[in-house]
Coordinates of C-alpha atoms in Angstrom, one line a residue:
X272 CA 99.2 128.8 96.2
X273 CA 103.1 129.2 96.0
X274 CA 103.6 128.4 92.2
X275 CA 101.9 127.5 88.8
X276 CA 103.5 126.1 85.9
X277 CA 100.9 125.5 82.8
X278 CA 97.0 125.6 82.9
X279 CA 95.6 125.8 86.3
X280 CA 92.3 127.2 87.9
X281 CA 90.3 127.3 90.9
X282 CA 86.4 127.2 91.9
X283 CA 85.1 128.0 95.3
X284 CA 82.6 124.8 94.8
X285 CA 80.2 126.8 92.5
X286 CA 81.5 125.3 89.2
X287 CA 82.6 128.9 88.0
X288 CA 86.5 128.5 87.3
X289 CA 89.0 131.2 87.3
X290 CA 92.5 131.3 86.7
X291 CA 94.7 130.3 89.3
X292 CA 97.8 132.4 90.0
X293 CA 100.7 132.4 92.7
X294 CA 99.8 134.3 95.7
X295 CA 96.2 133.3 95.8
X296 CA 94.6 132.4 99.0
X297 CA 92.1 129.4 98.8
X298 CA 89.1 129.4 101.4
X299 CA 87.9 125.7 102.6
X300 CA 85.4 124.3 100.0
X301 CA 87.8 125.4 97.2
X302 CA 88.6 123.2 94.3
X303 CA 91.8 123.4 92.0
X304 CA 92.5 121.7 89.1
X305 CA 95.6 121.3 86.8
X306 CA 95.5 120.5 83.1
X307 CA 98.2 119.0 80.6
X308 CA 101.5 119.7 82.0
X309 CA 99.9 122.1 84.9
X310 CA 101.7 122.0 88.2
X311 CA 100.5 124.0 91.1
X312 CA 102.1 124.1 94.5
X313 CA 100.1 125.2 97.8
X314 CA 101.0 125.5 101.1
X315 CA 98.4 124.6 103.9
X316 CA 97.7 126.3 106.9
X317 CA 95.7 129.2 108.3
X318 CA 98.2 132.1 108.6
X319 CA 101.0 131.7 106.0
X320 CA 103.5 134.2 105.5
X321 CA 104.2 135.1 102.0
X322 CA 107.4 136.5 100.9
X323 CA 107.8 140.4 100.8
X324 CA 110.3 142.6 99.2
X325 CA 111.5 145.3 101.3
X326 CA 108.8 147.7 100.9
X327 CA 107.1 146.1 98.1
X328 CA 104.2 143.6 97.5
X329 CA 104.6 140.4 97.0
X330 CA 106.5 139.5 93.5
X331 CA 105.7 137.3 90.7
X332 CA 108.3 135.7 88.5
X333 CA 110.1 138.7 86.4
X334 CA 110.0 137.2 83.1
X335 CA 106.8 138.5 81.0
X336 CA 106.8 135.0 78.9
X337 CA 107.7 132.9 81.5
X338 CA 105.4 129.6 81.8
X339 CA 106.0 129.4 85.6
X340 CA 104.6 131.9 87.7
X341 CA 105.7 132.2 91.3
X342 CA 106.8 133.9 94.4
X343 CA 110.4 134.8 94.1
X344 CA 112.8 133.4 96.6
X345 CA 109.9 131.4 98.8
X346 CA 111.0 128.0 100.2
X347 CA 108.5 126.5 102.4
X348 CA 109.6 126.0 106.1
X349 CA 109.8 122.5 107.4
X350 CA 107.0 123.4 109.9
X351 CA 104.6 123.6 106.7
X352 CA 102.7 121.0 105.2
X353 CA 102.8 121.2 101.3
X354 CA 101.0 119.7 98.3
X355 CA 102.1 119.7 94.7
X356 CA 99.2 119.0 92.1
X357 CA 100.4 117.2 89.1
X358 CA 98.7 117.3 85.8
X359 CA 95.5 116.2 85.0
X360 CA 94.7 116.8 88.9
X361 CA 91.5 118.1 90.8
X362 CA 92.2 118.5 94.4
X363 CA 89.4 119.6 96.8
X364 CA 90.0 121.2 100.2
X365 CA 87.0 120.1 102.4
X366 CA 88.5 120.9 106.0
X367 CA 91.5 123.1 107.2
X368 CA 91.6 124.0 110.9
X369 CA 94.4 124.7 113.5
X370 CA 93.9 125.5 117.2
X371 CA 96.4 126.1 119.6
X372 CA 95.3 124.7 122.9
X373 CA 98.3 126.2 124.9
X374 CA 99.7 123.0 125.3
X375 CA 100.0 122.3 121.5
X376 CA 98.7 123.0 118.2
X377 CA 96.3 120.5 116.8
X378 CA 95.4 120.6 113.2
X379 CA 92.4 118.9 111.1
X380 CA 92.8 118.9 107.2
X381 CA 90.9 117.0 104.9
X382 CA 91.4 116.9 101.1
X383 CA 89.8 115.3 98.3
X384 CA 91.7 113.9 95.6
X385 CA 88.8 113.4 92.7
X386 CA 91.4 112.6 89.9
X387 CA 95.1 112.8 88.8
X388 CA 98.1 112.4 91.4
X389 CA 99.5 114.6 94.0
X390 CA 103.0 115.0 96.0
X391 CA 103.1 116.2 99.4
X392 CA 105.0 116.7 102.7
X393 CA 103.1 116.6 105.7
X394 CA 105.3 117.6 109.0
X395 CA 105.0 115.5 112.1
X396 CA 101.7 116.0 113.7
X397 CA 100.6 116.1 117.5
X398 CA 98.3 112.8 118.7
X399 CA 95.4 114.6 118.6
X400 CA 95.5 116.0 114.6
X401 CA 94.3 114.6 111.4
X402 CA 95.3 114.9 107.7
X403 CA 93.1 112.9 105.6
X404 CA 93.0 112.6 101.7
X405 CA 89.8 111.3 100.2
X406 CA 90.0 109.3 97.2
X407 CA 87.3 108.2 94.6
X408 CA 87.1 104.6 96.6
X409 CA 88.9 104.9 99.9
X410 CA 90.6 107.4 102.4
X411 CA 94.6 107.9 103.2
X412 CA 95.5 108.8 106.8
X413 CA 98.7 110.5 106.5
X414 CA 101.1 111.5 109.5
X415 CA 104.7 113.0 109.1
X416 CA 106.1 111.8 105.9
X417 CA 106.5 112.4 102.2
X418 CA 104.7 110.8 99.9
X419 CA 102.7 110.4 96.8
X420 CA 99.4 109.7 96.2
X421 CA 97.0 108.8 93.0
X422 CA 93.1 108.9 92.7
X423 CA 93.3 105.5 92.2
X424 CA 94.9 104.6 95.5
X425 CA 98.4 104.1 94.3
X426 CA 101.2 105.6 97.2
X427 CA 104.6 106.0 97.1
X428 CA 106.3 107.0 100.4
X429 CA 109.5 108.9 99.8
X430 CA 110.6 109.6 103.4
X431 CA 108.8 108.5 106.4
X432 CA 111.2 109.1 109.5
X433 CA 108.1 110.6 111.6
X434 CA 105.1 108.8 110.4
X435 CA 103.5 107.2 107.1
X436 CA 100.6 106.9 105.3
X437 CA 97.5 104.3 106.0
X438 CA 95.5 103.5 103.0
X439 CA 91.8 102.0 103.2
X440 CA 90.6 101.4 99.6
X441 CA 87.6 99.5 98.1
X442 CA 88.6 97.3 95.0
X443 CA 86.7 97.0 91.9
X444 CA 85.5 93.3 93.0
X445 CA 84.2 95.3 96.7
X446 CA 87.0 93.8 98.9

């Protein structure tokens, strides 16, 4: 977790919710939720290098009364997949694996957007990789794009130079 603004919490799948702070590493099976005006930024990866000041542990924003708590000076690299949860969003991390085959890196990511909206940037993936977002009424497959998606299936692609989003949704009439 890189940044938390406003109310946000996480659960390890046991319905016990804990306050979420920047720097928290969330395992597979975690749920993250934001409240009114809450925002959370997450970098998805098995070995994410967090920033450190020389000889000091990771630093959290210095203003004690600041509504934004985040890692100072950290910018995700282009090689990382980033997800931003907007207010009143619940997102599950169902699967997150990365395998180095020697010739390529294969990743398998499955997120479960239960409610709300996320903004995400997904790097260009290898042919064997997959990045799926489950929705209450469907599923989205993503490949190398920057986009937003809502739990109702509304998608906006912001940049799709190396991929896109494929969406399969069941309508209220069953179609």
